[in-house]
Short mmCIF file of C-alpha atoms and ligand atoms in Angstrom, two decimals:
data_model
loop_
_atom_site.label_atom_id
_atom_site.label_comp_id
_atom_site.label_asym_id
_atom_site.label_seq_id
_atom_site.Cartn_x
_atom_site.Cartn_y
_atom_site.Cartn_z
CA MET A 1144 -22.59 8.28 -0.40
CA SER A 1145 -22.61 9.94 -3.85
CA ASP A 1146 -20.05 9.29 -6.55
CA LYS A 1147 -18.88 12.92 -6.29
CA LYS A 1148 -17.29 12.19 -2.93
CA ARG A 1149 -15.15 9.29 -4.16
CA VAL A 1150 -11.52 9.56 -3.22
CA THR A 1151 -9.37 10.31 -6.27
CA VAL A 1152 -5.69 10.99 -6.91
CA SER A 1153 -6.51 14.72 -6.54
CA THR A 1154 -8.18 14.13 -3.16
CA LEU A 1155 -5.02 12.42 -1.91
CA MET A 1156 -2.80 15.27 -3.17
CA GLU A 1157 -5.09 17.80 -1.44
CA MET A 1158 -4.93 15.79 1.78
CA LYS A 1159 -1.13 15.88 1.66
CA ARG A 1160 -1.11 19.63 1.02
CA GLY A 1161 -3.63 20.18 3.84
CA GLN A 1162 -1.62 17.92 6.20
CA GLN A 1163 -4.60 15.59 6.63
CA LYS A 1164 -3.44 12.04 7.28
CA ILE A 1165 -4.48 9.36 4.75
CA SER A 1166 -5.79 6.00 5.99
CA MET A 1167 -5.26 2.86 3.94
CA LEU A 1168 -6.04 -0.81 4.63
CA THR A 1169 -5.88 -3.96 2.58
CA ALA A 1170 -9.00 -5.95 1.65
CA TYR A 1171 -9.43 -9.05 -0.46
CA ASP A 1172 -13.20 -9.63 -0.65
CA PHE A 1173 -16.55 -7.85 -0.98
CA SER A 1174 -17.75 -8.10 2.63
CA PHE A 1175 -14.59 -6.79 4.27
CA ALA A 1176 -14.29 -4.12 1.56
CA GLN A 1177 -17.75 -2.84 2.52
CA GLN A 1178 -16.76 -2.66 6.18
CA VAL A 1179 -13.41 -0.95 5.48
CA ASP A 1180 -15.06 1.55 3.14
CA GLY A 1181 -17.94 2.16 5.53
CA VAL A 1182 -15.69 3.58 8.28
CA GLY A 1183 -14.12 6.15 5.94
CA THR A 1184 -10.81 4.50 4.98
CA ASP A 1185 -9.41 6.61 2.14
CA VAL A 1186 -7.62 3.93 0.10
CA VAL A 1187 -8.27 0.18 -0.08
CA LEU A 1188 -5.35 -1.90 -1.30
CA VAL A 1189 -5.85 -5.32 -2.83
CA GLY A 1190 -2.37 -6.40 -1.76
CA ASP A 1191 -0.50 -9.41 -3.05
CA SER A 1192 -0.24 -10.14 0.70
CA LEU A 1193 -3.36 -12.17 -0.17
CA GLY A 1194 -0.94 -14.94 -1.09
CA MET A 1195 0.01 -15.19 2.58
CA VAL A 1196 -3.16 -14.23 4.50
CA ILE A 1197 -5.79 -15.72 2.16
CA GLN A 1198 -3.94 -18.59 0.49
CA GLY A 1199 -1.57 -19.54 3.33
CA LYS A 1200 1.54 -19.39 1.17
CA GLU A 1201 4.93 -18.52 2.62
CA THR A 1202 5.55 -15.44 0.47
CA THR A 1203 3.71 -13.18 -2.00
CA ILE A 1204 5.72 -14.57 -4.91
CA PRO A 1205 3.30 -17.26 -6.20
CA VAL A 1206 0.36 -14.81 -6.57
CA THR A 1207 -0.91 -14.67 -10.17
CA MET A 1208 -2.46 -11.93 -12.28
CA ASP A 1209 -5.74 -13.87 -12.54
CA GLU A 1210 -5.93 -14.05 -8.74
CA MET A 1211 -5.24 -10.30 -8.44
CA VAL A 1212 -7.96 -9.49 -10.99
CA TYR A 1213 -10.47 -11.78 -9.23
CA HIS A 1214 -9.89 -10.24 -5.78
CA THR A 1215 -9.80 -6.68 -7.17
CA GLN A 1216 -13.21 -7.20 -8.80
CA ALA A 1217 -14.66 -8.53 -5.52
CA VAL A 1218 -13.26 -5.66 -3.45
CA GLY A 1219 -14.37 -3.06 -6.01
CA ARG A 1220 -17.99 -4.19 -5.62
CA GLY A 1221 -17.82 -3.30 -1.93
CA LEU A 1222 -16.47 0.25 -2.28
CA LYS A 1223 -18.49 3.44 -2.47
CA ARG A 1224 -15.93 6.05 -1.44
CA ALA A 1225 -12.38 4.68 -1.09
CA LEU A 1226 -9.90 4.67 -3.94
CA LEU A 1227 -9.23 1.13 -5.19
CA LEU A 1228 -5.51 0.33 -5.42
CA ALA A 1229 -4.28 -3.08 -6.63
CA ASP A 1230 -0.85 -4.74 -6.56
CA LEU A 1231 0.96 -5.92 -9.65
CA PRO A 1232 2.23 -9.35 -8.54
CA PHE A 1233 5.76 -10.75 -8.87
CA MET A 1234 7.02 -10.96 -12.49
CA SER A 1235 3.90 -9.27 -13.91
CA TYR A 1236 6.02 -6.17 -14.70
CA ALA A 1237 9.38 -7.79 -15.50
CA THR A 1238 9.44 -5.58 -18.61
CA PRO A 1239 7.64 -2.24 -19.16
CA ASP A 1240 5.41 -3.83 -21.83
CA GLU A 1241 4.37 -6.66 -19.52
CA GLY A 1242 3.71 -4.08 -16.82
CA LEU A 1243 1.51 -2.09 -19.18
CA ARG A 1244 -0.52 -5.13 -20.25
CA ASN A 1245 -1.03 -6.35 -16.69
CA ALA A 1246 -1.73 -2.92 -15.19
CA GLY A 1247 -4.30 -2.52 -17.98
CA ARG A 1248 -5.92 -5.78 -16.84
CA LEU A 1249 -6.12 -4.59 -13.22
CA MET A 1250 -7.87 -1.44 -14.40
CA LYS A 1251 -10.09 -2.81 -17.20
CA GLU A 1252 -11.05 -6.18 -15.73
CA GLY A 1253 -10.46 -5.51 -12.02
CA GLY A 1254 -11.73 -1.93 -11.82
CA ALA A 1255 -8.59 -0.64 -10.03
CA GLN A 1256 -8.06 3.12 -10.00
CA MET A 1257 -4.32 2.86 -9.32
CA VAL A 1258 -1.75 0.04 -9.47
CA LYS A 1259 1.18 -0.58 -7.12
CA LEU A 1260 4.58 -1.96 -8.04
CA GLU A 1261 7.74 -2.60 -6.05
CA GLY A 1262 11.14 -1.20 -7.02
CA GLY A 1263 13.25 1.92 -7.30
CA ALA A 1264 15.08 3.63 -10.15
CA ASP A 1265 14.97 0.33 -12.08
CA GLN A 1266 11.19 0.79 -12.45
CA VAL A 1267 11.30 4.37 -13.73
CA GLY A 1268 10.76 3.29 -17.38
CA THR A 1269 7.74 1.18 -16.43
CA VAL A 1270 6.22 3.97 -14.33
CA GLU A 1271 6.70 6.45 -17.20
CA LEU A 1272 5.04 4.07 -19.67
CA LEU A 1273 2.04 3.35 -17.42
CA VAL A 1274 1.51 7.01 -16.60
CA SER A 1275 1.76 7.93 -20.30
CA ARG A 1276 -1.19 5.52 -20.84
CA ASN A 1277 -3.21 7.13 -18.01
CA ILE A 1278 -2.58 4.44 -15.40
CA PRO A 1279 -1.92 6.01 -11.98
CA VAL A 1280 0.97 4.30 -10.20
CA CYS A 1281 1.85 3.85 -6.53
CA ALA A 1282 5.50 2.90 -6.03
CA HIS A 1283 6.74 0.75 -3.10
CA LEU A 1284 10.19 1.22 -1.53
CA GLY A 1285 11.94 -0.02 1.62
CA LEU A 1286 11.15 -3.65 2.38
CA GLN A 1287 9.84 -5.09 -0.90
CA PRO A 1288 8.26 -8.47 -0.10
CA GLN A 1289 8.58 -9.63 -3.74
CA SER A 1290 12.39 -9.39 -3.27
CA VAL A 1291 12.43 -11.34 0.00
CA HIS A 1292 14.79 -14.03 -1.34
CA ARG A 1293 17.30 -11.44 -2.61
CA LEU A 1294 17.06 -9.45 0.64
CA GLY A 1295 17.49 -12.59 2.75
CA GLY A 1296 14.39 -12.03 4.87
CA TYR A 1297 11.91 -9.39 6.03
CA LYS A 1298 14.27 -6.72 7.40
CA VAL A 1299 14.24 -2.97 8.03
CA GLN A 1300 15.73 -1.16 5.00
CA GLY A 1301 17.74 2.09 4.79
CA ARG A 1302 19.62 1.96 8.08
CA GLU A 1303 23.03 2.53 6.47
CA LYS A 1304 24.02 5.89 4.97
CA GLU A 1305 24.36 4.56 1.39
CA THR A 1306 21.08 2.63 1.39
CA ALA A 1307 19.28 5.64 2.89
CA GLN A 1308 20.68 7.94 0.18
CA GLN A 1309 19.74 5.40 -2.50
CA MET A 1310 16.17 5.28 -1.16
CA ILE A 1311 15.85 9.07 -1.25
CA ALA A 1312 17.19 9.12 -4.84
CA ASP A 1313 14.79 6.30 -5.85
CA ALA A 1314 11.82 8.12 -4.32
CA VAL A 1315 12.64 11.34 -6.17
CA ALA A 1316 13.17 9.44 -9.47
CA LEU A 1317 9.82 7.64 -9.10
CA GLU A 1318 8.00 10.91 -8.40
CA GLN A 1319 9.68 12.52 -11.44
CA ALA A 1320 8.61 9.49 -13.53
CA GLY A 1321 5.00 10.34 -12.65
CA ALA A 1322 4.15 8.11 -9.68
CA SER A 1323 1.07 9.39 -7.82
CA MET A 1324 1.84 7.84 -4.44
CA LEU A 1325 4.60 5.98 -2.59
CA VAL A 1326 4.43 3.23 0.03
CA LEU A 1327 7.43 2.95 2.39
CA GLU A 1328 7.66 -0.37 4.26
CA CYS A 1329 9.96 -1.01 7.25
CA VAL A 1330 12.00 2.16 7.01
CA PRO A 1331 13.52 4.10 9.96
CA SER A 1332 11.13 6.88 11.00
CA MET A 1333 13.61 9.72 10.40
CA LEU A 1334 14.41 8.59 6.85
CA ALA A 1335 10.71 8.12 6.06
CA ALA A 1336 9.95 11.62 7.35
CA GLU A 1337 12.76 13.05 5.20
CA ILE A 1338 11.42 11.32 2.07
CA THR A 1339 7.87 12.47 2.90
CA ALA A 1340 9.05 16.08 3.18
CA ALA A 1341 11.05 15.86 -0.05
CA LEU A 1342 8.12 14.64 -2.20
CA GLN A 1343 4.99 16.39 -3.44
CA ILE A 1344 3.09 13.07 -3.74
CA PRO A 1345 1.58 11.33 -0.68
CA VAL A 1346 3.84 8.88 1.15
CA ILE A 1347 2.10 6.04 3.00
CA GLY A 1348 4.02 4.19 5.69
CA ILE A 1349 3.89 0.66 7.07
CA GLY A 1350 6.50 0.39 9.79
CA ALA A 1351 7.83 3.78 8.69
CA GLY A 1352 6.84 6.06 11.57
CA VAL A 1353 4.21 8.72 12.14
CA GLY A 1354 5.95 11.29 9.88
CA CYS A 1355 4.48 9.83 6.66
CA ASP A 1356 1.39 11.34 5.01
CA GLY A 1357 -0.64 8.25 5.84
CA GLN A 1358 -0.55 4.67 7.07
CA VAL A 1359 -1.41 1.22 5.75
CA LEU A 1360 -1.77 -2.13 7.50
CA VAL A 1361 -2.73 -5.61 6.36
CA LEU A 1362 -6.38 -5.98 7.42
CA TYR A 1363 -6.01 -9.41 9.03
CA ASP A 1364 -2.97 -8.24 11.02
CA MET A 1365 -4.80 -5.26 12.55
CA LEU A 1366 -7.86 -7.40 13.30
CA GLY A 1367 -5.68 -9.94 15.10
CA ILE A 1368 -6.65 -12.76 12.71
CA THR A 1369 -3.13 -13.47 11.42
CA GLY A 1370 -1.67 -16.47 13.23
CA GLY A 1371 1.87 -16.73 14.59
CA GLN A 1372 4.20 -13.82 15.14
CA VAL A 1373 3.18 -10.52 13.52
CA PRO A 1374 5.66 -7.77 12.63
CA ARG A 1375 6.46 -5.17 15.28
CA PHE A 1376 4.74 -2.41 13.23
CA VAL A 1377 1.34 -4.09 13.62
CA LYS A 1378 -1.19 -3.01 16.23
CA ASN A 1379 -4.16 -5.28 16.97
CA PHE A 1380 -7.11 -2.85 16.99
CA MET A 1381 -9.56 -5.63 17.95
CA GLU A 1382 -8.04 -5.82 21.43
CA GLU A 1383 -9.84 -2.67 22.56
CA SER A 1384 -12.90 -2.98 20.31
CA GLY A 1385 -16.18 -4.84 20.54
CA SER A 1386 -16.68 -5.37 16.80
CA VAL A 1387 -14.86 -5.35 13.47
CA ALA A 1388 -16.48 -2.02 12.55
CA GLU A 1389 -15.32 -0.49 15.84
CA ALA A 1390 -11.74 -1.75 15.31
CA LEU A 1391 -11.64 -0.38 11.76
CA SER A 1392 -13.03 2.93 12.93
CA ALA A 1393 -10.46 3.11 15.76
CA TYR A 1394 -7.67 2.54 13.20
CA VAL A 1395 -8.89 5.32 10.87
CA SER A 1396 -9.25 7.70 13.77
CA ALA A 1397 -5.80 6.80 15.21
CA VAL A 1398 -4.20 7.46 11.82
CA GLN A 1399 -6.04 10.77 11.42
CA GLN A 1400 -5.10 11.90 14.94
CA LYS A 1401 -1.43 10.81 14.49
CA GLN A 1402 -1.89 8.36 17.38
CA PHE A 1403 -0.79 5.43 15.21
CA PRO A 1404 1.96 4.43 14.81
CA THR A 1405 3.67 5.18 18.11
CA GLU A 1406 7.37 4.59 18.81
CA ALA A 1407 6.44 1.01 19.75
CA GLU A 1408 5.34 0.28 16.17
CA SER A 1409 8.22 2.19 14.51
CA PHE A 1410 11.91 1.65 13.77
CA SER A 1411 14.95 3.88 14.39
O1 KIV B 488 0.61 -6.59 -0.29
C1 KIV B 488 0.36 -5.78 0.62
O2 KIV B 488 -0.53 -5.94 1.43
C2 KIV B 488 1.20 -4.57 0.69
C3 KIV B 488 1.14 -3.75 1.95
C4 KIV B 488 1.87 -4.45 3.02
C5 KIV B 488 1.61 -2.37 1.75
O3 KIV B 488 1.94 -4.29 -0.21
#
């Protein structure tokens, strides 16, 4: 595929405007990145979930910048079309200046085309600074795994009136600060749909219902590789597929056709 067809920030904005659903998956290495890209996934996220699914750690918190750069480089080599998004790990953006230096590393050394950070209105200054230096930012609201110890576990967020209103206000503030995309994790479907309608930028859900502009899943979860209990929002696409490529393709198609997620993989 030629370079001209690469997915860019503009492509994603056009997809939102044209009501075309955006497919996103995580990847952590070259070979899986090639497979994920090959089936037409729009965005590939090098998530700090690698701490859990690659390194076997209990949370994403121990993941380092050097590890993120290493995996982003490997994934980047496997992509021809998808936009390469990489996570800023825990404490790598504790101040706006640290965020700028580390986001710069993900782009310069890792080859990322956009960086993702967790947080609401408290991250507005960092988002503004990164965007002012031409670093596209994806924000992440709802369940923020880097805050798992403060939240007291992996729980659905925004079920109460005040927390829902706070999330809407955070989403608007992040868009106004210049964020190019927003991930909503474990958010009631109706709230996620309201936020999606309120924003001009694409909103990608994970456990946030079918009303978002697109969907993301952790690759190993949707391939059924992750051991133990997986979150309710996960669907194992290998169950009805004969190969990894077929499962990935089924996921992209289900997202595009609004067949994933169903009520079974959503929260009210
Ligand atoms: O780290 C990750 O994989 C993520 C997704 C769950 C959105 O942030």
